[in-house]
Each structure stands twice: as C-alpha cells, then as structure tokens.
mmCIF file of C-alpha atoms in Angstrom:
data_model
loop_
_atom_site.group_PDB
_atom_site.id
_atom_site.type_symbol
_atom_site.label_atom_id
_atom_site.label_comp_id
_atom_site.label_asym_id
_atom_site.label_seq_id
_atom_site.Cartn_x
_atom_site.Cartn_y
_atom_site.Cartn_z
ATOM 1 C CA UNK A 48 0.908 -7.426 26.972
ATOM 2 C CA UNK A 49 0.074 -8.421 23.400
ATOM 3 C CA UNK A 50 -2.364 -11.351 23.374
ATOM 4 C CA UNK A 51 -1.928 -14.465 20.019
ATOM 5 C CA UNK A 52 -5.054 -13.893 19.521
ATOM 6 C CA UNK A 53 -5.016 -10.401 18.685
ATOM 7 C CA UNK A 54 -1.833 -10.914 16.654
ATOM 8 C CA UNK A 55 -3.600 -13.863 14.925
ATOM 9 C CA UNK A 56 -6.532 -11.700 13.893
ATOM 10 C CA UNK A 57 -4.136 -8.886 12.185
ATOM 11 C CA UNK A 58 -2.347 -11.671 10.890
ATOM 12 C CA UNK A 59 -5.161 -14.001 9.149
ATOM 13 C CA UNK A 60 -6.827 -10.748 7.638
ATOM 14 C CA UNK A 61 -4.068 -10.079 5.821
ATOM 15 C CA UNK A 62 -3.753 -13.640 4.898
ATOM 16 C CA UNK A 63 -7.135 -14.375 3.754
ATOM 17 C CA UNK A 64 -7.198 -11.450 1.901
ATOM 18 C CA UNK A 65 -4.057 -12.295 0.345
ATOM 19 C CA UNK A 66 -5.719 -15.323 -0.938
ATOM 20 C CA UNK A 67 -8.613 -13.600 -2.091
ATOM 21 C CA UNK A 68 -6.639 -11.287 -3.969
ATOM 22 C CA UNK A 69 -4.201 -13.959 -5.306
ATOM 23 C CA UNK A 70 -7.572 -15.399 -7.560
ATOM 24 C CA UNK A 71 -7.472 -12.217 -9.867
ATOM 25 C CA UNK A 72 -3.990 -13.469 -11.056
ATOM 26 C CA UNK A 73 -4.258 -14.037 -14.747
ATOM 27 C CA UNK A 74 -7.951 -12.714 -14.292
ATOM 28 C CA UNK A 75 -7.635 -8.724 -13.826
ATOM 29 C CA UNK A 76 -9.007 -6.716 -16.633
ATOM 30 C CA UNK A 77 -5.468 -5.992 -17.899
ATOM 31 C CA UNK A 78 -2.167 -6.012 -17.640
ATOM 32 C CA UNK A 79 -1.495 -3.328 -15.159
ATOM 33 C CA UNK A 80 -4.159 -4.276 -12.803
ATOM 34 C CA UNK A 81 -3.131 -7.943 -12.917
ATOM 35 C CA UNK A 82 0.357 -6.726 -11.229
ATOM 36 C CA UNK A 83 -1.034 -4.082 -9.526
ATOM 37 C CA UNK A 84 -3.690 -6.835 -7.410
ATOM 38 C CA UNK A 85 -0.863 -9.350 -7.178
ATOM 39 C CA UNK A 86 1.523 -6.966 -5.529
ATOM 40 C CA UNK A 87 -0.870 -6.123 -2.966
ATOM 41 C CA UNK A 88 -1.663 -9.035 -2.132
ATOM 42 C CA UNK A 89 2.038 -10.391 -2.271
ATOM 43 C CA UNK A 90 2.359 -6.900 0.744
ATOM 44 C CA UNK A 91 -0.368 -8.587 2.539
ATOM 45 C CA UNK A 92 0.964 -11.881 2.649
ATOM 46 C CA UNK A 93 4.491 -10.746 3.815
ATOM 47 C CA UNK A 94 2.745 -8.611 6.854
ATOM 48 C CA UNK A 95 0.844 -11.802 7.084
ATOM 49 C CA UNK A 96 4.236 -14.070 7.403
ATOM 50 C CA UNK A 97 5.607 -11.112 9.825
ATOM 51 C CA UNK A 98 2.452 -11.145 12.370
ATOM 52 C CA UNK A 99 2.408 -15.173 12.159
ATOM 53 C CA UNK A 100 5.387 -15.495 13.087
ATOM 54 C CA UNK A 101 5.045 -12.992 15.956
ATOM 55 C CA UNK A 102 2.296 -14.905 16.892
ATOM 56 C CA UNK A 103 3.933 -18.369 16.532
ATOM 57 C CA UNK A 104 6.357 -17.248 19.291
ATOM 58 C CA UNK A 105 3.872 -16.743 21.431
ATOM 59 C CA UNK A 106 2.399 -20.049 21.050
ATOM 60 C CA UNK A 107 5.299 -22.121 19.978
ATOM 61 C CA UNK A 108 4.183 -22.937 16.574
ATOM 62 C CA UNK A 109 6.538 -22.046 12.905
ATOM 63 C CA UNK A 110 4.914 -19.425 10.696
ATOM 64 C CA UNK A 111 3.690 -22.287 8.134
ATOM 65 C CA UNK A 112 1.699 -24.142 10.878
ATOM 66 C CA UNK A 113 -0.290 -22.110 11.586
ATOM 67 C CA UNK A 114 -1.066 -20.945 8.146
ATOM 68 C CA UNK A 115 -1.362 -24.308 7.075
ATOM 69 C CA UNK A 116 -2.362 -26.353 10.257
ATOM 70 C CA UNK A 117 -5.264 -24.556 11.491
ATOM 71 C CA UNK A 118 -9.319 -25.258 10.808
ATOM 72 C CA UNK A 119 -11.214 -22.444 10.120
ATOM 73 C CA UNK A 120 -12.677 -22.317 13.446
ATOM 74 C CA UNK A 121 -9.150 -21.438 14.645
ATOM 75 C CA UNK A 122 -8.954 -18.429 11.779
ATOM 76 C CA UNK A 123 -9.612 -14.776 13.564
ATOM 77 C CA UNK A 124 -10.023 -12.867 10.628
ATOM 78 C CA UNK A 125 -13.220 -10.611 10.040
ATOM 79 C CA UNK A 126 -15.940 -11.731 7.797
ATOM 80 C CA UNK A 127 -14.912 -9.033 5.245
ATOM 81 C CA UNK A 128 -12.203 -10.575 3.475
ATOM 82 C CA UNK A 129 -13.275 -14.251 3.316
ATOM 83 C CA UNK A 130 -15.861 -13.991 1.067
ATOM 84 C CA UNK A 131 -15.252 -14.062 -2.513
ATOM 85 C CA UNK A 132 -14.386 -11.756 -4.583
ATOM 86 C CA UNK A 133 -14.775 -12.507 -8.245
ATOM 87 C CA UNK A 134 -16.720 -9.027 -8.928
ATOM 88 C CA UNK A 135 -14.230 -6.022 -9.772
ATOM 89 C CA UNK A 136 -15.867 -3.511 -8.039
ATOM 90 C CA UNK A 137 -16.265 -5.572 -4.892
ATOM 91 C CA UNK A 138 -12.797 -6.220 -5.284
ATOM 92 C CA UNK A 139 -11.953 -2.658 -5.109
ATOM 93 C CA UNK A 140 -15.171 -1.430 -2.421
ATOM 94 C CA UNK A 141 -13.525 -3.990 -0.455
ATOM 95 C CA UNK A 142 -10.205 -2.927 -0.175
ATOM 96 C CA UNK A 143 -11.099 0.592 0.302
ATOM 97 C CA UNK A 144 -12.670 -0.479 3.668
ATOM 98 C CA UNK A 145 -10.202 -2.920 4.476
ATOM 99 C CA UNK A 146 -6.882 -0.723 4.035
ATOM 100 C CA UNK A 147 -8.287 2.445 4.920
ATOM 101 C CA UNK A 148 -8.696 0.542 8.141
ATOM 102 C CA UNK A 149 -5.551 -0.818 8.101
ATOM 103 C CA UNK A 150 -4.103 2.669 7.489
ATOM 104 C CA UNK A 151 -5.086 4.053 10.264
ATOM 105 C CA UNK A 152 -4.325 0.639 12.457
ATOM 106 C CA UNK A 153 -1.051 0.393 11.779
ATOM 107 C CA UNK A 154 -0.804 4.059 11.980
ATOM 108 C CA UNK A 155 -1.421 3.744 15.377
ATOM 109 C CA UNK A 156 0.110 1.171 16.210
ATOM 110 C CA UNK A 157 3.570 2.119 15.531
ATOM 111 C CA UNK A 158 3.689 4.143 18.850
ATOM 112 C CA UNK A 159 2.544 0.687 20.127
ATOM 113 C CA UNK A 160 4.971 -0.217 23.519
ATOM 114 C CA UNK A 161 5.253 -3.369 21.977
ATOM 115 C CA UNK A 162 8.402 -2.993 19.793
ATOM 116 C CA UNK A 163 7.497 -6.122 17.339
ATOM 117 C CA UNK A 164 4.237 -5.012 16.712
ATOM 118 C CA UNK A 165 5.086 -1.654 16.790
ATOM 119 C CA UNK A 166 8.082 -2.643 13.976
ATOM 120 C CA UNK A 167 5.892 -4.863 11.469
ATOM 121 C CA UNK A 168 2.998 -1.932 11.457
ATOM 122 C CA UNK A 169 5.989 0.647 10.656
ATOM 123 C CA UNK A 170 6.692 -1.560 7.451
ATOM 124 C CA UNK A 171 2.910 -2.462 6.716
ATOM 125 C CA UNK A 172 1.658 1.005 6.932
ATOM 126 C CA UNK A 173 3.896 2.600 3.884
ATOM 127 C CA UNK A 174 2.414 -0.368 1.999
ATOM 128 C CA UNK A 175 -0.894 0.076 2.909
ATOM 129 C CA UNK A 176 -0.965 3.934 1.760
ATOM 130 C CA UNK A 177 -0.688 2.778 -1.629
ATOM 131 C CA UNK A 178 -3.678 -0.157 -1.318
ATOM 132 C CA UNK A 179 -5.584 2.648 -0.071
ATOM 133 C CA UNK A 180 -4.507 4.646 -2.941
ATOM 134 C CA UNK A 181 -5.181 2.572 -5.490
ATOM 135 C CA UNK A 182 -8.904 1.413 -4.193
ATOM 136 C CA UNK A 183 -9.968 5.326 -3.856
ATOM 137 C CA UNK A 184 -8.826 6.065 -7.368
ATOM 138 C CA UNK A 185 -10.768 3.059 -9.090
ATOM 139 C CA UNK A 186 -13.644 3.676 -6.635
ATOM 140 C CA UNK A 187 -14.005 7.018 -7.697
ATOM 141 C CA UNK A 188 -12.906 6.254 -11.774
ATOM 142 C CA UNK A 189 -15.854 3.679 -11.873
ATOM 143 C CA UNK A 190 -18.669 5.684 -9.259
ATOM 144 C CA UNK A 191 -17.759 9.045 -11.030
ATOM 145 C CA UNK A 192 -17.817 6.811 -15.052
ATOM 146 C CA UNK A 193 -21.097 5.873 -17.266
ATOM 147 C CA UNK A 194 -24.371 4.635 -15.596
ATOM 148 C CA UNK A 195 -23.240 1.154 -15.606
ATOM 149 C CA UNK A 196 -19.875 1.506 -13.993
ATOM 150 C CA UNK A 197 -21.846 4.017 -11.182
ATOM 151 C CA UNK A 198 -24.879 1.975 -10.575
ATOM 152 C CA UNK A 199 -22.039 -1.909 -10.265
ATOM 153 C CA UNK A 200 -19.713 0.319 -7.878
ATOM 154 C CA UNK A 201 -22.681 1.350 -5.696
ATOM 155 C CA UNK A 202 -24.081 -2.261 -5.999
ATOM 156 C CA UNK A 203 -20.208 -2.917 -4.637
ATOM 157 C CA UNK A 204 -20.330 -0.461 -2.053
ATOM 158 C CA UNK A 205 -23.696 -1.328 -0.429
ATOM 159 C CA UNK A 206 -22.727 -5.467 -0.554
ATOM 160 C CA UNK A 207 -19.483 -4.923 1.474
ATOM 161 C CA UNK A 208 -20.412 -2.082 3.451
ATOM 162 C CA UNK A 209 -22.424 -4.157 6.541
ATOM 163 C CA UNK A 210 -18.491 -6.131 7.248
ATOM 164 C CA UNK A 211 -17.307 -3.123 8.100
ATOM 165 C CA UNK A 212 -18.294 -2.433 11.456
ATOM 166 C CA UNK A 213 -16.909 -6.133 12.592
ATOM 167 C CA UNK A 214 -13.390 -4.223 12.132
ATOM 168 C CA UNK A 215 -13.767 -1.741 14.906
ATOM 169 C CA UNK A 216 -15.121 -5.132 17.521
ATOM 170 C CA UNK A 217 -12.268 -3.969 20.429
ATOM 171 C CA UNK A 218 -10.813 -0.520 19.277
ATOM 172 C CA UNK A 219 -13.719 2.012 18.558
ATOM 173 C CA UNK A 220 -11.440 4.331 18.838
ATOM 174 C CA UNK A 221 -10.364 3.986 14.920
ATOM 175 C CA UNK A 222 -13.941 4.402 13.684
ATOM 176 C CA UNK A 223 -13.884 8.445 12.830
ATOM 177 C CA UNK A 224 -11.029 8.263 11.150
ATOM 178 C CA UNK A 225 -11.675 5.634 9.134
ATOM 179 C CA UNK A 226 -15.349 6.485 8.120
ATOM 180 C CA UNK A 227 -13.861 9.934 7.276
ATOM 181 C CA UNK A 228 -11.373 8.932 4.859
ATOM 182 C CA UNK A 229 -14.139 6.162 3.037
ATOM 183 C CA UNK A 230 -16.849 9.187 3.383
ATOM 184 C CA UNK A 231 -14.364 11.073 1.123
ATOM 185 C CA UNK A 232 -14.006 8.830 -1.432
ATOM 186 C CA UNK A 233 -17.471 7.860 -1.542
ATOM 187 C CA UNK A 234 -18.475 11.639 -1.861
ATOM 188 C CA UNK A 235 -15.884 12.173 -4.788
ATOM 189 C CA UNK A 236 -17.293 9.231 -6.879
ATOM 190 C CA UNK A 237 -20.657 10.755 -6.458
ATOM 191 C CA UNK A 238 -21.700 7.734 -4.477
ATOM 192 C CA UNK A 239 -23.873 7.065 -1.902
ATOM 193 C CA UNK A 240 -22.955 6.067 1.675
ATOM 194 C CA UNK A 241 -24.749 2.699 2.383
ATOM 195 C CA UNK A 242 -27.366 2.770 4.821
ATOM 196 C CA UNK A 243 -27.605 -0.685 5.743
ATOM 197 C CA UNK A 244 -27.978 -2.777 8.817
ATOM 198 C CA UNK A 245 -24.118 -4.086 9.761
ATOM 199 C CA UNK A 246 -24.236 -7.705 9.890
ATOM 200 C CA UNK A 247 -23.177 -9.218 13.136
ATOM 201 C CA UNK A 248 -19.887 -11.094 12.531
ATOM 202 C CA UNK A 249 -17.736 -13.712 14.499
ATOM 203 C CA UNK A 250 -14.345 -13.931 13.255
ATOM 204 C CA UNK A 251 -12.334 -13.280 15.975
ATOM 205 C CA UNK A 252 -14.142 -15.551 17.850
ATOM 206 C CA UNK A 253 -13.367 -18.404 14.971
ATOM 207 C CA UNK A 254 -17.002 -18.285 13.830
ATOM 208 C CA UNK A 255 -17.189 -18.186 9.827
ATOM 209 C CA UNK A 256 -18.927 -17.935 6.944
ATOM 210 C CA UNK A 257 -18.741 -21.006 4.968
ATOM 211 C CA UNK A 258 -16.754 -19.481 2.029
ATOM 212 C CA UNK A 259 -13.803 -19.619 4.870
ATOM 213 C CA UNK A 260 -13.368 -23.498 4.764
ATOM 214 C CA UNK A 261 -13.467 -23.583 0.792
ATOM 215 C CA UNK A 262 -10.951 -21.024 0.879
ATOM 216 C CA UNK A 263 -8.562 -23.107 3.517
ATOM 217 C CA UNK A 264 -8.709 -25.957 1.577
ATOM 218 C CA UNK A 265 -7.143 -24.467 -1.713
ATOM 219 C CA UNK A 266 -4.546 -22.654 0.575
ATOM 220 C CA UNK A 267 -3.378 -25.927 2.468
ATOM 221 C CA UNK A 268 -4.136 -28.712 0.658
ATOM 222 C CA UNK A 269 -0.601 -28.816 -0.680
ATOM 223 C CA UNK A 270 0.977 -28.674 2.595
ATOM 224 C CA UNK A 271 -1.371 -30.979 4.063
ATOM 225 C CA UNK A 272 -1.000 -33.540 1.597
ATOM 226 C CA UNK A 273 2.816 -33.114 1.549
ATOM 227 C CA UNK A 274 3.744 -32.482 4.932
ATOM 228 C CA UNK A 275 7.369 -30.747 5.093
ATOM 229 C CA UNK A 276 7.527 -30.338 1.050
ATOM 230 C CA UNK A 277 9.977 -27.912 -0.375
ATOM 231 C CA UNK A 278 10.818 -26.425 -4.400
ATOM 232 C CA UNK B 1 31.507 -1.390 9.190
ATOM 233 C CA UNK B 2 34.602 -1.731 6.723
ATOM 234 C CA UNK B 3 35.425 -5.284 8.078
ATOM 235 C CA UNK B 4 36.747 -8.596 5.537
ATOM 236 C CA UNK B 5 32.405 -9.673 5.945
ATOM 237 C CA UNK B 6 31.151 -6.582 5.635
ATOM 238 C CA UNK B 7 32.846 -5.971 2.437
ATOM 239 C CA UNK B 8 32.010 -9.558 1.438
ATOM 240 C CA UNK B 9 28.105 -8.788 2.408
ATOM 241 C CA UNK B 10 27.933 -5.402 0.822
ATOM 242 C CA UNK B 11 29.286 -6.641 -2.822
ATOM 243 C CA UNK B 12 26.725 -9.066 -3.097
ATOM 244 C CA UNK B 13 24.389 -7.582 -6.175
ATOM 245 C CA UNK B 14 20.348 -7.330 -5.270
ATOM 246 C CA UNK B 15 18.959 -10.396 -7.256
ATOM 247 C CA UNK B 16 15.994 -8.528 -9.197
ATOM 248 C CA UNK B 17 18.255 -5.417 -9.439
ATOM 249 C CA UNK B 18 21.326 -6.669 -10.335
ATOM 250 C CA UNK B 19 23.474 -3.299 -11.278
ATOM 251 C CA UNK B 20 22.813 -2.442 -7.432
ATOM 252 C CA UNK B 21 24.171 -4.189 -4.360
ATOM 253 C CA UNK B 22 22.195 -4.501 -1.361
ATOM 254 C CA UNK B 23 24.617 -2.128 0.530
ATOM 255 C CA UNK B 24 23.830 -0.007 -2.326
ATOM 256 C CA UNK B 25 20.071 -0.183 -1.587
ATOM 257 C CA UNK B 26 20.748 0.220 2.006
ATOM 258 C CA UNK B 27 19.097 -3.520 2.463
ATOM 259 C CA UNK B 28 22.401 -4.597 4.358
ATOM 260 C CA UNK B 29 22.505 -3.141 7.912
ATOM 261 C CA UNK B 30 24.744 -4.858 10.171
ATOM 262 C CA UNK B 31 27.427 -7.489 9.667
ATOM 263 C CA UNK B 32 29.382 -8.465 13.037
ATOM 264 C CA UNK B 33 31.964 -11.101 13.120
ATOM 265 C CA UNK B 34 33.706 -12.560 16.196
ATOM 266 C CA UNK B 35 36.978 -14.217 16.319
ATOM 267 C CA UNK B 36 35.710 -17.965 16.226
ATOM 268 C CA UNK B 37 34.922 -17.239 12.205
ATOM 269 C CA UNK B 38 31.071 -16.456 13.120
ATOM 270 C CA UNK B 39 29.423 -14.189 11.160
ATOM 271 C CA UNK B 40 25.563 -12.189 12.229
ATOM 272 C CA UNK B 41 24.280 -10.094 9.245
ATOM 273 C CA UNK B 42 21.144 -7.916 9.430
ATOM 274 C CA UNK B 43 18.686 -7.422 6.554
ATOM 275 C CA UNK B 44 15.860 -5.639 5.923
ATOM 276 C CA UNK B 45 13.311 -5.591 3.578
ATOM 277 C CA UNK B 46 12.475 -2.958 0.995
ATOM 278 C CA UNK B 47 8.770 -4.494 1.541
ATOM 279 C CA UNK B 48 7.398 -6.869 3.595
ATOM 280 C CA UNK B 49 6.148 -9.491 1.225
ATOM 281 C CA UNK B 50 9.386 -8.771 -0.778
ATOM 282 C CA UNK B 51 10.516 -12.620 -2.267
ATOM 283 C CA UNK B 52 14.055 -11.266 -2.621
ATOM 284 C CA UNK B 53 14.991 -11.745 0.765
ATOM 285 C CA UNK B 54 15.135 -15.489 0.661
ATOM 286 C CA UNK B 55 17.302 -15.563 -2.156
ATOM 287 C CA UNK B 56 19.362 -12.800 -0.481
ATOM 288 C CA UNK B 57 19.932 -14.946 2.708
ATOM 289 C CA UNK B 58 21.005 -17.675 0.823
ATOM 290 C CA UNK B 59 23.523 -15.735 -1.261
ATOM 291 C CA UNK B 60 24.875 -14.345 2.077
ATOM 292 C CA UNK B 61 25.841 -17.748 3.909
ATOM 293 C CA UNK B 62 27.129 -18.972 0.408
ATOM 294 C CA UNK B 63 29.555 -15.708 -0.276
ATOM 295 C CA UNK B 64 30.666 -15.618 3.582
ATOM 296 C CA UNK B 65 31.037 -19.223 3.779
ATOM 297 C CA UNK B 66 32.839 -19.693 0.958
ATOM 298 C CA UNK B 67 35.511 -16.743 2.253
ATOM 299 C CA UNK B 68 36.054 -19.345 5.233
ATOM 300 C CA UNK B 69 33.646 -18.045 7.774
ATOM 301 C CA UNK B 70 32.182 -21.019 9.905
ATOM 302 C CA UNK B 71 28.807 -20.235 10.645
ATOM 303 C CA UNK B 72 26.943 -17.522 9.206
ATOM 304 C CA UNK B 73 23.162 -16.366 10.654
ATOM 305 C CA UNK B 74 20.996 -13.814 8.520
ATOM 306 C CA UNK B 75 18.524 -12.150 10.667
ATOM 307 C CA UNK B 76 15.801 -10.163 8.982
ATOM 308 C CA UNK B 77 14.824 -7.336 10.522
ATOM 309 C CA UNK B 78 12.150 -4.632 10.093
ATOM 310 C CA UNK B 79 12.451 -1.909 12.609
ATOM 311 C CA UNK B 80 13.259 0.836 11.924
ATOM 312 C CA UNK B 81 11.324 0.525 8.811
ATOM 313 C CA UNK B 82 13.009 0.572 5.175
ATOM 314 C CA UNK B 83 12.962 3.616 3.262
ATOM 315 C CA UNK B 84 13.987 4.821 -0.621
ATOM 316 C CA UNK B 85 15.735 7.630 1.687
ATOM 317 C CA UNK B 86 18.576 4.808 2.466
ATOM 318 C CA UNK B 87 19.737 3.805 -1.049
ATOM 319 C CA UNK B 88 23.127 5.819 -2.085
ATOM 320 C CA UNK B 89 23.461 8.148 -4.553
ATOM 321 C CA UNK B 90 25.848 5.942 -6.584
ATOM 322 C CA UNK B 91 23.111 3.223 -6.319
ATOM 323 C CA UNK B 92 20.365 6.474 -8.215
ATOM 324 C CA UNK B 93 22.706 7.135 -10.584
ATOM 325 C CA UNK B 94 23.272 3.025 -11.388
ATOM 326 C CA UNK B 95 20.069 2.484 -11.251
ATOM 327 C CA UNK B 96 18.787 5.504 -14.293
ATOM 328 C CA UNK B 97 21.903 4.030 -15.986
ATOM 329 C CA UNK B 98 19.887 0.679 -16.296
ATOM 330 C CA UNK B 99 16.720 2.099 -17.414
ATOM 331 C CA UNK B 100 14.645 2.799 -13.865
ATOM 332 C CA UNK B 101 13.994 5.563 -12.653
ATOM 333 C CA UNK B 102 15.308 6.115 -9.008
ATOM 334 C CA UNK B 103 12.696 7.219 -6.373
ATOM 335 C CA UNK B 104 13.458 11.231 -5.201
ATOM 336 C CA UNK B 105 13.004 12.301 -1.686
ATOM 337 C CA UNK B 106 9.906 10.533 0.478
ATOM 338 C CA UNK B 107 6.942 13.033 0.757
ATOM 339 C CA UNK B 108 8.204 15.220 -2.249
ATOM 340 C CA UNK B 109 6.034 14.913 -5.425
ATOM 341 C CA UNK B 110 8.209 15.215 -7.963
ATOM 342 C CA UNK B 111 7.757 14.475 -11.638
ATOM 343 C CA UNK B 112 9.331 11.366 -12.679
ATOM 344 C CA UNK B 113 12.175 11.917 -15.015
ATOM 345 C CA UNK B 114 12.538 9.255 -18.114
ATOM 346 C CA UNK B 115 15.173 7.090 -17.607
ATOM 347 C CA UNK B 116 15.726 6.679 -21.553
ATOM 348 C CA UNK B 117 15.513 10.470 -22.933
ATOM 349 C CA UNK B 118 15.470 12.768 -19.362
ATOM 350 C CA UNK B 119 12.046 14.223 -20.172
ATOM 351 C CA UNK B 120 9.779 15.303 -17.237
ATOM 352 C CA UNK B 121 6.726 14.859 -19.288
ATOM 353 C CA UNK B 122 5.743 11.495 -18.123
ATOM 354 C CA UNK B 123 3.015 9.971 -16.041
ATOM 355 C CA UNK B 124 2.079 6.900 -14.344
ATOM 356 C CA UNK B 125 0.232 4.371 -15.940
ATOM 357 C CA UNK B 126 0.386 2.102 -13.080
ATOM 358 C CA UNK B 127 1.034 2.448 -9.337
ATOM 359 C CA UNK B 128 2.374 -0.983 -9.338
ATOM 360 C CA UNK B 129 5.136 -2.658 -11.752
ATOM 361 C CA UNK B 130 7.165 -5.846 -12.230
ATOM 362 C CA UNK B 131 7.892 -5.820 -8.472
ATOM 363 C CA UNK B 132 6.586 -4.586 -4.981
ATOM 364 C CA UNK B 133 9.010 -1.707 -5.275
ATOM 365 C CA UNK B 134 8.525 -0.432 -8.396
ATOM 366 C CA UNK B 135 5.943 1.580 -10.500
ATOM 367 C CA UNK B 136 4.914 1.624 -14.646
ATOM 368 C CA UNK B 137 5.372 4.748 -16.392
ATOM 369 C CA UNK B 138 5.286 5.914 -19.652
ATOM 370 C CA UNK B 139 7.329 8.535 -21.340
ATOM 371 C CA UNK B 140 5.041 11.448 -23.279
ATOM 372 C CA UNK B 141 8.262 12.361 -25.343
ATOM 373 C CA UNK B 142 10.099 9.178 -26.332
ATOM 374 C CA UNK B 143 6.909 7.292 -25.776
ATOM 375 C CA UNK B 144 9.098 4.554 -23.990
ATOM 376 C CA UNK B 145 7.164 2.610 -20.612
ATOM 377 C CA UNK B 146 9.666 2.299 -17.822
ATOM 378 C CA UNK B 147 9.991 1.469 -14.149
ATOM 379 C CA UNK B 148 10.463 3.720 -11.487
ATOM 380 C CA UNK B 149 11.262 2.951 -7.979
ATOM 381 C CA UNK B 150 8.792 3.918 -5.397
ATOM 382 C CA UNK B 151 9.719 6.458 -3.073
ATOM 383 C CA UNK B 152 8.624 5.034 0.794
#
C-alpha cells in the first residue's frame, strides 16, 4: 500500500519547485522564457494539487491544508528544489536533474498497482518530457556558447549537482537511468560531470535547509492570515 | 452518449479556446443522468495544472442547471491520461480556422504548418506559449508568430 508520506514527498517537490519557479515571473530574460518557466511551473503545481489531494485522503486533510497548514518540518521534499534560484543557469542545471528524475519516476510509476498514483504519473509524465526538454536544450545552448556562458553553466552544474543523490533515498533502482540521460546532456554541452561529495540531505524526513521556511511564509501567508478567503 | 445533458455538456465552448467545445477537444468524457434530474459529468484535463478546468466546472452546473437538472457533480478525472489524439477532426480544422495550429499525430514529427499562409517553413521559437497546451512559432514565409497546439 501507498504510504502519505511518500505521496507527500512527490507532492511537495513539485510544489516547492513550483514556487521556486513562480519567482522568475516578470524576471526571465525574455518574453518566451518568462512563459515558458511559468508554464512549468503552473504543470508542477497541478501534479502538486493532484498528489495532495491523494495524499489528503489518506490523512483526512483538503488539498489547501496541507499546502497551506503545514511547518516546514512537516514538508518532505528534497533539498534540491528549496533553495533559491535567482541564477539562470541554476535555474536550468536544476531542472535538468529534477525532471529527468521525474521522467523516469513517473515513467515507472504508471505500471504502479496503485491506480491513483499510477493515473496522476500518466498525466505528469507527458508534461515532464517537455521540462526535460527544455532544461537539456538551454543546458547545452549556454555549456556549448562563449567562455562566459560555459564557465556560469558549469559553475551551475557543479552547485546543484551534490542534491541529486537525496532523490534516489528509497528507489536506487532509478539511478542509471537517470545519470544516463543528465550524462548526455552534460557531454553535448561540452561540460563536465561534477565530481563532488553529495551532500547528505533530510527532506523526507522534514529536516530543511533554512531557505524552506522563508519560502513557506511567502506561499501561506495569505491563507494564514485569511483563513477560508476566496477571489 | 447522445442524451438531453450530454448534448447540453458537449456545446459548452472551451473558455481559452472558444471556437472549440470541450466535446470537441475530447475534455468531456462521461455525462450520466438518472431519472431524479441528477446529473455526473466526467472531465479531464488537457494538463494537469490546466486553470481551465475550474471555470469549466462551473460552466457545467450553470448550463445543466439552468436546463432544469437538480443536482449536477463534475468529477475530474485523469486516468486514462489526456491526449491531442482525442480532439475531432472538426475541432483541427476550427481550430487552423482561428489562427492555431492543431497538433498532428503524438510521436510523429511533423513540420508545423502556418495557420495564416499554409507554409511548412516554420520553426519554433518557443516550446511553451500563452497556455500549458500550446507552443510559439513563427512563420519563415509570412513572417507571422502563431500558436500551435502541442501534440501529447
């Protein structure tokens, strides 16, 4: 049987990162990347909404409770997305590590014998594919672009790459796969793979960083303040 | 399928594409009605974070209660997962009529053909548009940006 607390940790990565891509709106570049990062972070807050209230069943709580009810020692999400991200390329190293382990999550996970799971990661991994998409081609435009672009994306690459191994805490299994498909981007924007030491993380134990509980209170200080308010 | 709600459901046009009904976009999947007046209407999302389907729901109980149907329930649901593969025909053809370009066949890459002139010469200038669903392009031969809808 599925456990809330698994479901919760699928659920507040997406959400977190949701957030954390929400702050390049009316920030990105240009035009087409302003959209582009708002649209995947509007996917990853509706497979956020799905999973929570998956989750919520489980533990008899509404979808907006627990997105807006719970202290940041009650979060699950990994370390990797609740940092900030205010730097382009981290922005982009970031999500190349985050969805092309989400890819191949949800991938498997639609054979899941749990048929909700197994119906939100049939939605979430179409949408995914294109997050992945779209953080390989900009890794590999700004690695494989002038010395300043190359020498900023590896900078990205080697600040985000010691989060990753907190994503495979419980299913190993996805590791290959996933480290193949980064490998192959890395390789094509004439990048270097990191070699640094991975950094022990505790989110799915509800251990944070502190950038977690600055990042809580922008997202629910509205609904905290005005319990129940609608628009 | 053909029942009074069904029809009712399936006229309803898709708020951000309104030339195309959600039957049309093969959002609307079931609609069941008993005899007490109850109506149950499936929908299902083009993509998950998709902020249509809120305003869909609503425009669903107000259409189906204003035909006289006492209590009407929207369920959203997401298995088996939405694809480009259910929209109709007549919904492609509406759709290039109003300037985007319909998505072909999943896992085919075709070239996108402009909506305003029918050239093939055109290429993506971004994967993601004015919604979840859609993509920017720009024509090489008219030199007109458009929208196309994403094939998933």
């Amino acid at each position: 049987m599925t456990s809330a607390d698994y479901v919760l940790g699928l659920a507040d990565d997406a959400l977190v990162s949701a957030q954390r891509m929400g702050w390049w709106i009316s920030r990105a570049p240009q035009l087409e990347e302003d959209l582009a990062l708002a649209n995947i972070g509007l996917d990853q807050l509706g497979q956020a909404r799905s999973l929570l209230s998956y989750a919520g069943t489980m533990l008899d709580r509404t979808e907006d409770d627990l997105a807006y009810l719970r202290d940041d020692r009650e979060f699950r999400n990994v370390w990797l997305v609740e940092r900030p991200q205010t730097d382009f390329g981290v922005t982009m190293a970031r999500l190349l590590l985050f969805s092309a382990w989400q890819r191949e999550l949800y991938a498997a996970l639609v054979t899941s014998s749990d048929a909700t799971l197994a119906g939100i990661a049939g939605k979430a991994v179409k949408e995914v594919a294109y997050h992945l998409d779209h953080a390989s081609q900009w890794v590999i435009r700004l690695g494989d672009g002038t010395d300043e672009s190359h020498s900023r994306m590896q900078a990205a690459l080697d600040a985000e790459w010691p989060y990753l191994d907190e994503l495979f805490e419980g299913a190993p299994e996805l590791r290959p796969a996933v480290l193949a498909r980064i490998e192959q981007v890395v390789a094509e924007a004439t990048l270097a793979v990191p070699e640094v030491a991975p950094v022990v993380g505790g989110g799915r134990h509800g251990l944070h960083t502190e950038h977690l509980g600055y990042l809580l209170a922008e997202m629910q200080h509205l609904h905290r303040s005005h319990p129940g308010a609608t628009w | 399928m053909t029942t009074a709600a069904w029809k009712i459901a399936a006229d309803l046009p898709d708020p951000e594409l309104p030339v195309v009904t959600i039957a049309d976009l093969g959002i609307l999947r079931e609609v069941t009605e008993d005899d007490q007046g109850r109506v149950h209407v499936q929908i299902t999302p083009t993509y998950s974070g998709c902020p249509a389907m809120e305003t869909i729901s609503a425009d669903l109980v107000e259409a189906l209660t204003q035909a006289g149907y006492q209590r009407v329930d929207v369920e959203f649901v997401l298995s088996p997962a939405w694809t480009t593969d259910w929209m109709t025909e007549e919904a492609k053809a509406k759709l290039e009529a109003y300037g985007v370009a319909p998505p072909g066949p999943v896992a085919l890459a075709l070239s996108v053909k402009c909506p305003q002139c029918g050239s093939l010469d055109t290429r993506e200038s971004s994967r993601f548009g004015s919604t979840a669903c859609k993509s920017l392009w720009v024509c090489r031969a008219c030199r007109e940006p458009f929208d196309h809808f994403k094939a998933i």
